[in-house]
mmCIF file with all atom_site columns, C-alpha atoms in Angstrom:
data_model
loop_
_atom_site.group_PDB
_atom_site.id
_atom_site.type_symbol
_atom_site.label_atom_id
_atom_site.label_alt_id
_atom_site.label_comp_id
_atom_site.label_asym_id
_atom_site.label_entity_id
_atom_site.label_seq_id
_atom_site.pdbx_PDB_ins_code
_atom_site.Cartn_x
_atom_site.Cartn_y
_atom_site.Cartn_z
_atom_site.occupancy
_atom_site.B_iso_or_equiv
_atom_site.pdbx_formal_charge
_atom_site.auth_seq_id
_atom_site.auth_comp_id
_atom_site.auth_asym_id
_atom_site.auth_atom_id
_atom_site.pdbx_PDB_model_num
ATOM 1   C CA . MET A 1 1   ? 6.940   24.458  22.623  1.00 55.00 ? 214 MET A CA 1
ATOM 2   C CA . PRO A 1 2   ? 7.920   23.858  26.510  1.00 58.00 ? 215 PRO A CA 1
ATOM 3   C CA . ASP A 1 3   ? 10.309  21.491  27.968  1.00 66.00 ? 216 ASP A CA 1
ATOM 4   C CA . PHE A 1 4   ? 9.136   19.104  30.324  1.00 66.00 ? 217 PHE A CA 1
ATOM 5   C CA . ASN A 1 5   ? 9.244   20.666  34.331  1.00 68.00 ? 218 ASN A CA 1
ATOM 6   C CA . ASP A 1 6   ? 8.590   18.058  37.212  1.00 70.00 ? 219 ASP A CA 1
ATOM 7   C CA . LEU A 1 7   ? 7.727   20.898  39.577  1.00 74.00 ? 220 LEU A CA 1
ATOM 8   C CA . THR A 1 8   ? 4.621   22.264  37.366  1.00 80.00 ? 221 THR A CA 1
ATOM 9   C CA . LEU A 1 9   ? 3.273   18.891  36.633  1.00 84.00 ? 222 LEU A CA 1
ATOM 10  C CA . LEU A 1 10  ? 3.207   17.454  39.814  1.00 87.00 ? 223 LEU A CA 1
ATOM 11  C CA . PRO A 1 11  ? 0.242   19.815  40.904  1.00 89.00 ? 224 PRO A CA 1
ATOM 12  C CA . LEU A 1 12  ? -1.204  19.597  37.847  1.00 89.00 ? 225 LEU A CA 1
ATOM 13  C CA . CYS A 1 13  ? -1.605  15.728  38.785  1.00 92.00 ? 226 CYS A CA 1
ATOM 14  C CA . VAL A 1 14  ? -2.757  15.885  41.644  1.00 93.00 ? 227 VAL A CA 1
ATOM 15  C CA . GLY A 1 15  ? -5.471  18.316  40.888  1.00 95.00 ? 228 GLY A CA 1
ATOM 16  C CA . LEU A 1 16  ? -6.884  16.115  38.352  1.00 94.00 ? 229 LEU A CA 1
ATOM 17  C CA . THR A 1 17  ? -6.807  12.901  40.109  1.00 96.00 ? 230 THR A CA 1
ATOM 18  C CA . LEU A 1 18  ? -8.909  14.929  43.087  1.00 97.00 ? 231 LEU A CA 1
ATOM 19  C CA . LEU A 1 19  ? -11.160 16.336  40.247  1.00 96.00 ? 232 LEU A CA 1
ATOM 20  C CA . GLY A 1 20  ? -11.792 12.869  39.399  1.00 96.00 ? 233 GLY A CA 1
ATOM 21  C CA . LEU A 1 21  ? -11.894 11.465  42.817  1.00 96.00 ? 234 LEU A CA 1
ATOM 22  C CA . ILE A 1 22  ? -14.937 13.933  43.304  1.00 96.00 ? 235 ILE A CA 1
ATOM 23  C CA . GLY A 1 23  ? -16.324 13.105  39.876  1.00 96.00 ? 236 GLY A CA 1
ATOM 24  C CA . SER A 1 24  ? -16.273 9.540   40.983  1.00 96.00 ? 237 SER A CA 1
ATOM 25  C CA . TRP A 1 25  ? -17.924 9.635   44.178  1.00 96.00 ? 238 TRP A CA 1
ATOM 26  C CA . VAL A 1 26  ? -20.822 11.947  42.291  1.00 96.00 ? 239 VAL A CA 1
ATOM 27  C CA . ALA A 1 27  ? -21.001 9.092   39.568  1.00 95.00 ? 240 ALA A CA 1
ATOM 28  C CA . TRP A 1 28  ? -21.192 6.668   42.372  1.00 95.00 ? 241 TRP A CA 1
ATOM 29  C CA . ARG A 1 29  ? -24.181 8.218   44.002  1.00 95.00 ? 242 ARG A CA 1
ATOM 30  C CA . ARG A 1 30  ? -25.971 8.677   40.842  1.00 95.00 ? 243 ARG A CA 1
ATOM 31  C CA . ARG A 1 31  ? -25.251 5.392   38.807  1.00 94.00 ? 244 ARG A CA 1
ATOM 32  C CA . GLY A 1 32  ? -24.097 2.953   41.003  1.00 93.00 ? 245 GLY A CA 1
ATOM 33  C CA . LEU A 1 33  ? -20.852 0.963   42.594  1.00 94.00 ? 246 LEU A CA 1
ATOM 34  C CA . ALA A 1 34  ? -19.516 0.017   39.076  1.00 95.00 ? 247 ALA A CA 1
ATOM 35  C CA . THR A 1 35  ? -19.963 3.503   37.394  1.00 94.00 ? 248 THR A CA 1
ATOM 36  C CA . GLY A 1 36  ? -17.877 4.831   40.823  1.00 95.00 ? 249 GLY A CA 1
ATOM 37  C CA . ILE A 1 37  ? -15.134 2.334   40.673  1.00 95.00 ? 250 ILE A CA 1
ATOM 38  C CA . ARG A 1 38  ? -14.479 2.977   37.002  1.00 96.00 ? 251 ARG A CA 1
ATOM 39  C CA . GLY A 1 39  ? -14.108 6.408   37.469  1.00 95.00 ? 252 GLY A CA 1
ATOM 40  C CA . VAL A 1 40  ? -11.431 6.123   40.614  1.00 96.00 ? 253 VAL A CA 1
ATOM 41  C CA . ALA A 1 41  ? -9.733  4.142   37.917  1.00 96.00 ? 254 ALA A CA 1
ATOM 42  C CA . TRP A 1 42  ? -9.330  6.871   35.659  1.00 95.00 ? 255 TRP A CA 1
ATOM 43  C CA . SER A 1 43  ? -8.641  9.409   38.117  1.00 96.00 ? 256 SER A CA 1
ATOM 44  C CA . LEU A 1 44  ? -5.470  7.607   39.540  1.00 96.00 ? 257 LEU A CA 1
ATOM 45  C CA . LEU A 1 45  ? -3.873  7.469   36.091  1.00 94.00 ? 258 LEU A CA 1
ATOM 46  C CA . PRO A 1 46  ? -2.037  11.105  36.145  1.00 93.00 ? 259 PRO A CA 1
ATOM 47  C CA . VAL A 1 47  ? -0.806  10.638  39.433  1.00 93.00 ? 260 VAL A CA 1
ATOM 48  C CA . SER A 1 48  ? 0.484   7.075   38.650  1.00 94.00 ? 261 SER A CA 1
ATOM 49  C CA . LEU A 1 49  ? 1.766   8.313   34.848  1.00 92.00 ? 262 LEU A CA 1
ATOM 50  C CA . TYR A 1 50  ? 3.655   11.123  37.169  1.00 91.00 ? 263 TYR A CA 1
ATOM 51  C CA . LEU A 1 51  ? 5.388   8.607   39.742  1.00 91.00 ? 264 LEU A CA 1
ATOM 52  C CA . THR A 1 52  ? 6.672   6.009   37.264  1.00 92.00 ? 265 THR A CA 1
ATOM 53  C CA . GLY A 1 53  ? 7.971   8.705   34.710  1.00 89.00 ? 266 GLY A CA 1
ATOM 54  C CA . LEU A 1 54  ? 6.016   7.663   31.816  1.00 91.00 ? 267 LEU A CA 1
ATOM 55  C CA . LEU A 1 55  ? 4.361   11.058  31.804  1.00 89.00 ? 268 LEU A CA 1
ATOM 56  C CA . GLU A 1 56  ? 7.767   12.393  31.029  1.00 88.00 ? 269 GLU A CA 1
ATOM 57  C CA . LEU A 1 57  ? 8.180   9.848   28.027  1.00 90.00 ? 270 LEU A CA 1
ATOM 58  C CA . LEU A 1 58  ? 4.331   10.941  27.061  1.00 89.00 ? 271 LEU A CA 1
ATOM 59  C CA . TRP A 1 59  ? 5.398   14.348  26.683  1.00 87.00 ? 272 TRP A CA 1
ATOM 60  C CA . ASN A 1 60  ? 8.986   13.891  24.694  1.00 90.00 ? 273 ASN A CA 1
ATOM 61  C CA . VAL A 1 61  ? 6.579   11.609  22.475  1.00 93.00 ? 274 VAL A CA 1
ATOM 62  C CA . VAL A 1 62  ? 3.597   14.384  21.711  1.00 92.00 ? 275 VAL A CA 1
ATOM 63  C CA . LYS A 1 63  ? 6.511   16.986  21.733  1.00 91.00 ? 276 LYS A CA 1
ATOM 64  C CA . SER A 1 64  ? 8.589   15.445  19.223  1.00 93.00 ? 277 SER A CA 1
ATOM 65  C CA . THR A 1 65  ? 5.650   14.061  16.627  1.00 94.00 ? 278 THR A CA 1
ATOM 66  C CA . VAL A 1 66  ? 3.959   17.988  16.995  1.00 92.00 ? 279 VAL A CA 1
ATOM 67  C CA . SER A 1 67  ? 7.785   18.518  15.954  1.00 91.00 ? 280 SER A CA 1
ATOM 68  C CA . TRP A 1 68  ? 8.271   16.252  13.116  1.00 87.00 ? 281 TRP A CA 1
ATOM 69  C CA . VAL A 1 69  ? 4.456   17.254  11.358  1.00 87.00 ? 282 VAL A CA 1
ATOM 70  C CA . THR A 1 70  ? 5.361   21.144  11.702  1.00 88.00 ? 283 THR A CA 1
ATOM 71  C CA . HIS A 1 71  ? 8.481   20.366  9.718   1.00 85.00 ? 284 HIS A CA 1
ATOM 72  C CA . LEU A 1 72  ? 6.857   18.157  7.302   1.00 82.00 ? 285 LEU A CA 1
ATOM 73  C CA . ILE A 1 73  ? 3.986   20.856  6.705   1.00 83.00 ? 286 ILE A CA 1
ATOM 74  C CA . PHE A 1 74  ? 6.501   23.761  6.052   1.00 83.00 ? 287 PHE A CA 1
ATOM 75  C CA . SER A 1 75  ? 9.824   21.919  4.180   1.00 85.00 ? 288 SER A CA 1
ATOM 76  C CA . PRO A 1 76  ? 9.599   22.301  0.589   1.00 87.00 ? 289 PRO A CA 1
ATOM 77  C CA . THR A 1 77  ? 12.591  19.354  0.609   1.00 88.00 ? 290 THR A CA 1
ATOM 78  C CA . VAL A 1 78  ? 10.102  17.148  2.296   1.00 85.00 ? 291 VAL A CA 1
ATOM 79  C CA . TRP A 1 79  ? 7.397   17.852  0.299   1.00 87.00 ? 292 TRP A CA 1
ATOM 80  C CA . ALA A 1 80  ? 9.993   17.370  -2.435  1.00 91.00 ? 293 ALA A CA 1
ATOM 81  C CA . GLY A 1 81  ? 10.756  13.724  -1.080  1.00 91.00 ? 294 GLY A CA 1
ATOM 82  C CA . VAL A 1 82  ? 7.017   12.629  -1.077  1.00 90.00 ? 295 VAL A CA 1
ATOM 83  C CA . ALA A 1 83  ? 6.505   13.879  -4.562  1.00 93.00 ? 296 ALA A CA 1
ATOM 84  C CA . LEU A 1 84  ? 9.533   11.809  -5.731  1.00 95.00 ? 297 LEU A CA 1
ATOM 85  C CA . PHE A 1 85  ? 7.891   8.662   -3.712  1.00 95.00 ? 298 PHE A CA 1
ATOM 86  C CA . GLY A 1 86  ? 4.310   9.493   -5.662  1.00 96.00 ? 299 GLY A CA 1
ATOM 87  C CA . VAL A 1 87  ? 6.457   9.550   -8.754  1.00 96.00 ? 300 VAL A CA 1
ATOM 88  C CA . SER A 1 88  ? 8.168   6.009   -8.054  1.00 97.00 ? 301 SER A CA 1
ATOM 89  C CA . VAL A 1 89  ? 5.089   4.688   -7.283  1.00 96.00 ? 302 VAL A CA 1
ATOM 90  C CA . VAL A 1 90  ? 2.949   6.007   -10.494 1.00 96.00 ? 303 VAL A CA 1
ATOM 91  C CA . LEU A 1 91  ? 6.303   4.379   -12.269 1.00 96.00 ? 304 LEU A CA 1
ATOM 92  C CA . TYR A 1 92  ? 6.545   1.213   -10.372 1.00 95.00 ? 305 TYR A CA 1
ATOM 93  C CA . VAL A 1 93  ? 2.607   0.751   -11.198 1.00 95.00 ? 306 VAL A CA 1
ATOM 94  C CA . VAL A 1 94  ? 2.714   1.672   -14.948 1.00 94.00 ? 307 VAL A CA 1
ATOM 95  C CA . SER A 1 95  ? 5.488   -1.021  -15.377 1.00 94.00 ? 308 SER A CA 1
ATOM 96  C CA . GLY A 1 96  ? 3.480   -3.542  -14.176 1.00 91.00 ? 309 GLY A CA 1
ATOM 97  C CA . VAL A 1 97  ? 0.803   -2.258  -16.780 1.00 91.00 ? 310 VAL A CA 1
ATOM 98  C CA . ALA A 1 98  ? 3.275   -2.324  -19.577 1.00 90.00 ? 311 ALA A CA 1
ATOM 99  C CA . ARG A 1 99  ? 4.707   -5.322  -18.694 1.00 88.00 ? 312 ARG A CA 1
ATOM 100 C CA . GLY A 1 100 ? 1.348   -7.395  -18.705 1.00 83.00 ? 313 GLY A CA 1
ATOM 101 C CA . ARG A 1 101 ? 0.396   -5.822  -22.080 1.00 81.00 ? 314 ARG A CA 1
ATOM 102 C CA . ARG A 1 102 ? 3.564   -6.472  -23.764 1.00 76.00 ? 315 ARG A CA 1
ATOM 103 C CA . GLY A 1 103 ? 3.674   -10.234 -22.267 1.00 63.00 ? 316 GLY A CA 1
ATOM 104 C CA . ASP A 1 104 ? 6.625   -10.550 -21.155 1.00 55.00 ? 317 ASP A CA 1
ATOM 105 C CA . ALA A 1 105 ? 6.473   -14.068 -20.104 1.00 55.00 ? 318 ALA A CA 1
ATOM 106 C CA . PRO A 1 106 ? 9.886   -16.497 -20.294 1.00 54.00 ? 319 PRO A CA 1
ATOM 107 C CA . GLU A 1 107 ? 10.183  -17.840 -23.973 1.00 56.00 ? 320 GLU A CA 1
ATOM 108 C CA . LYS A 1 108 ? 9.750   -21.538 -24.502 1.00 56.00 ? 321 LYS A CA 1
ATOM 109 C CA . ALA A 1 109 ? 12.538  -23.817 -25.471 1.00 53.00 ? 322 ALA A CA 1
ATOM 110 C CA . PRO A 1 110 ? 12.933  -23.890 -29.352 1.00 53.00 ? 323 PRO A CA 1
ATOM 111 C CA . LYS A 1 111 ? 11.676  -27.240 -31.105 1.00 54.00 ? 324 LYS A CA 1
ATOM 112 C CA . THR A 1 112 ? 14.383  -29.189 -32.710 1.00 52.00 ? 325 THR A CA 1
ATOM 113 C CA . LYS A 1 113 ? 12.437  -30.057 -35.868 1.00 50.00 ? 326 LYS A CA 1
ATOM 114 C CA . SER A 1 114 ? 10.008  -27.738 -37.129 1.00 51.00 ? 327 SER A CA 1
ATOM 115 C CA . ALA A 1 115 ? 6.735   -29.380 -38.187 1.00 50.00 ? 328 ALA A CA 1
ATOM 116 C CA . SER A 1 116 ? 7.080   -27.011 -41.759 1.00 49.00 ? 329 SER A CA 1
ATOM 117 C CA . ALA A 1 117 ? 10.282  -28.927 -42.557 1.00 49.00 ? 330 ALA A CA 1
ATOM 118 C CA . ALA A 1 118 ? 7.844   -32.052 -43.167 1.00 53.00 ? 331 ALA A CA 1
ATOM 119 C CA . ILE A 1 119 ? 5.486   -30.504 -45.773 1.00 56.00 ? 332 ILE A CA 1
ATOM 120 C CA . GLY A 1 120 ? 7.876   -30.952 -48.329 1.00 55.00 ? 333 GLY A CA 1
ATOM 121 C CA . GLU A 1 121 ? 9.885   -34.348 -47.603 1.00 56.00 ? 334 GLU A CA 1
ATOM 122 C CA . LEU A 1 122 ? 8.952   -37.368 -49.354 1.00 57.00 ? 335 LEU A CA 1
ATOM 123 C CA . THR A 1 123 ? 8.328   -40.443 -47.091 1.00 58.00 ? 336 THR A CA 1
ATOM 124 C CA . SER A 1 124 ? 8.592   -44.063 -48.200 1.00 61.00 ? 337 SER A CA 1
ATOM 125 C CA . THR A 1 125 ? 4.892   -44.003 -48.672 1.00 62.00 ? 338 THR A CA 1
ATOM 126 C CA . GLY A 1 126 ? 4.681   -41.006 -50.534 1.00 59.00 ? 339 GLY A CA 1
ATOM 127 C CA . PRO A 1 127 ? 4.342   -37.200 -50.168 1.00 58.00 ? 340 PRO A CA 1
ATOM 128 C CA . ALA A 1 128 ? 2.413   -35.568 -47.028 1.00 57.00 ? 341 ALA A CA 1
ATOM 129 C CA . PRO A 1 129 ? -1.396  -35.996 -47.141 1.00 57.00 ? 342 PRO A CA 1
ATOM 130 C CA . ALA A 1 130 ? -2.772  -32.296 -47.798 1.00 56.00 ? 343 ALA A CA 1
ATOM 131 C CA . SER A 1 131 ? -4.368  -32.697 -43.732 1.00 56.00 ? 344 SER A CA 1
ATOM 132 C CA . ALA A 1 132 ? -0.628  -32.866 -42.339 1.00 51.00 ? 345 ALA A CA 1
ATOM 133 C CA . ALA A 1 133 ? 0.316   -30.014 -44.623 1.00 52.00 ? 346 ALA A CA 1
ATOM 134 C CA . ALA A 1 134 ? -2.594  -27.650 -43.336 1.00 52.00 ? 347 ALA A CA 1
ATOM 135 C CA . LYS A 1 135 ? -1.762  -28.362 -39.423 1.00 57.00 ? 348 LYS A CA 1
ATOM 136 C CA . PRO A 1 136 ? 1.690   -27.208 -39.680 1.00 58.00 ? 349 PRO A CA 1
ATOM 137 C CA . ALA A 1 137 ? 0.865   -24.060 -41.915 1.00 58.00 ? 350 ALA A CA 1
ATOM 138 C CA . LYS A 1 138 ? -1.426  -23.518 -39.112 1.00 61.00 ? 351 LYS A CA 1
ATOM 139 C CA . ALA A 1 139 ? 0.967   -23.584 -36.398 1.00 62.00 ? 352 ALA A CA 1
ATOM 140 C CA . GLU A 1 140 ? 3.563   -21.337 -38.481 1.00 64.00 ? 353 GLU A CA 1
ATOM 141 C CA . LYS A 1 141 ? 0.814   -18.648 -38.408 1.00 62.00 ? 354 LYS A CA 1
ATOM 142 C CA . ALA A 1 142 ? 0.244   -19.019 -34.601 1.00 57.00 ? 355 ALA A CA 1
ATOM 143 C CA . ALA A 1 143 ? 3.956   -19.029 -34.213 1.00 56.00 ? 356 ALA A CA 1
ATOM 144 C CA . LYS A 1 144 ? 4.247   -15.599 -36.094 1.00 59.00 ? 357 LYS A CA 1
ATOM 145 C CA . ALA A 1 145 ? 1.344   -14.274 -34.374 1.00 52.00 ? 358 ALA A CA 1
ATOM 146 C CA . SER A 1 146 ? 3.174   -14.625 -31.155 1.00 53.00 ? 359 SER A CA 1
ATOM 147 C CA . LYS A 1 147 ? 6.116   -13.367 -32.406 1.00 50.00 ? 360 LYS A CA 1
ATOM 148 C CA . GLN A 1 148 ? 4.700   -10.307 -33.464 1.00 51.00 ? 361 GLN A CA 1
ATOM 149 C CA . GLU A 1 149 ? 4.591   -7.499  -31.281 1.00 54.00 ? 362 GLU A CA 1
ATOM 150 C CA . SER A 1 150 ? 0.622   -7.240  -31.262 1.00 58.00 ? 363 SER A CA 1
ATOM 151 C CA . SER A 1 151 ? -0.341  -3.340  -30.834 1.00 68.00 ? 364 SER A CA 1
ATOM 152 C CA . GLU A 1 152 ? -3.750  -1.997  -31.007 1.00 74.00 ? 365 GLU A CA 1
ATOM 153 C CA . PHE A 1 153 ? -3.963  -0.976  -34.979 1.00 77.00 ? 366 PHE A CA 1
ATOM 154 C CA . ASP A 1 154 ? -2.527  -4.409  -35.440 1.00 81.00 ? 367 ASP A CA 1
ATOM 155 C CA . GLU A 1 155 ? -5.304  -6.073  -33.854 1.00 84.00 ? 368 GLU A CA 1
ATOM 156 C CA . ILE A 1 156 ? -8.182  -3.927  -35.092 1.00 84.00 ? 369 ILE A CA 1
ATOM 157 C CA . GLU A 1 157 ? -6.594  -4.380  -39.010 1.00 85.00 ? 370 GLU A CA 1
ATOM 158 C CA . ASP A 1 158 ? -6.754  -8.131  -37.867 1.00 84.00 ? 371 ASP A CA 1
ATOM 159 C CA . ILE A 1 159 ? -10.351 -7.838  -37.163 1.00 86.00 ? 372 ILE A CA 1
ATOM 160 C CA . LEU A 1 160 ? -11.432 -5.815  -40.340 1.00 86.00 ? 373 LEU A CA 1
ATOM 161 C CA . LYS A 1 161 ? -9.385  -8.159  -42.545 1.00 87.00 ? 374 LYS A CA 1
ATOM 162 C CA . ARG A 1 162 ? -11.704 -10.953 -41.253 1.00 88.00 ? 375 ARG A CA 1
ATOM 163 C CA . HIS A 1 163 ? -14.917 -9.598  -41.949 1.00 88.00 ? 376 HIS A CA 1
ATOM 164 C CA . GLY A 1 164 ? -13.371 -8.471  -45.470 1.00 86.00 ? 377 GLY A CA 1
ATOM 165 C CA . ILE A 1 165 ? -13.145 -4.881  -44.892 1.00 84.00 ? 378 ILE A CA 1
ATOM 166 C CA . ASN A 1 166 ? -9.657  -3.749  -46.300 1.00 72.00 ? 379 ASN A CA 1
#
């Protein structure tokens, strides 16, 4: 890509401005004053960009962008970096899905005295009633189920057992 050259761009900017002013005059005659003034505003931009130095800045930005894009397209090293970026995004998403399935929630504080220890104990009034013994047994089963790492096959077996299919 050629370098920026002040001397060749000044006549180009002046020519674009003159063509724009002529077009603005034609637009004013055909469409009215507002369209003509808007055309003059756009026509003055090339010379104003040149005089403020923004045209050189714009030239350098376009040149750098084109250089970066061509380097991106034709460089195997850059494509390897893009591939690694994609792999890292996929791995991050997979870890989130795996974490959600496994249930990596923070564990609750352990209980000081379990309810199952009270089942066989005798109190001053006698043994615990049967209804009291049933509640800890259900709680114990629930605790075992939550501690076990469940997989899809365990869930299927559980469903089959509930329906009486072995």
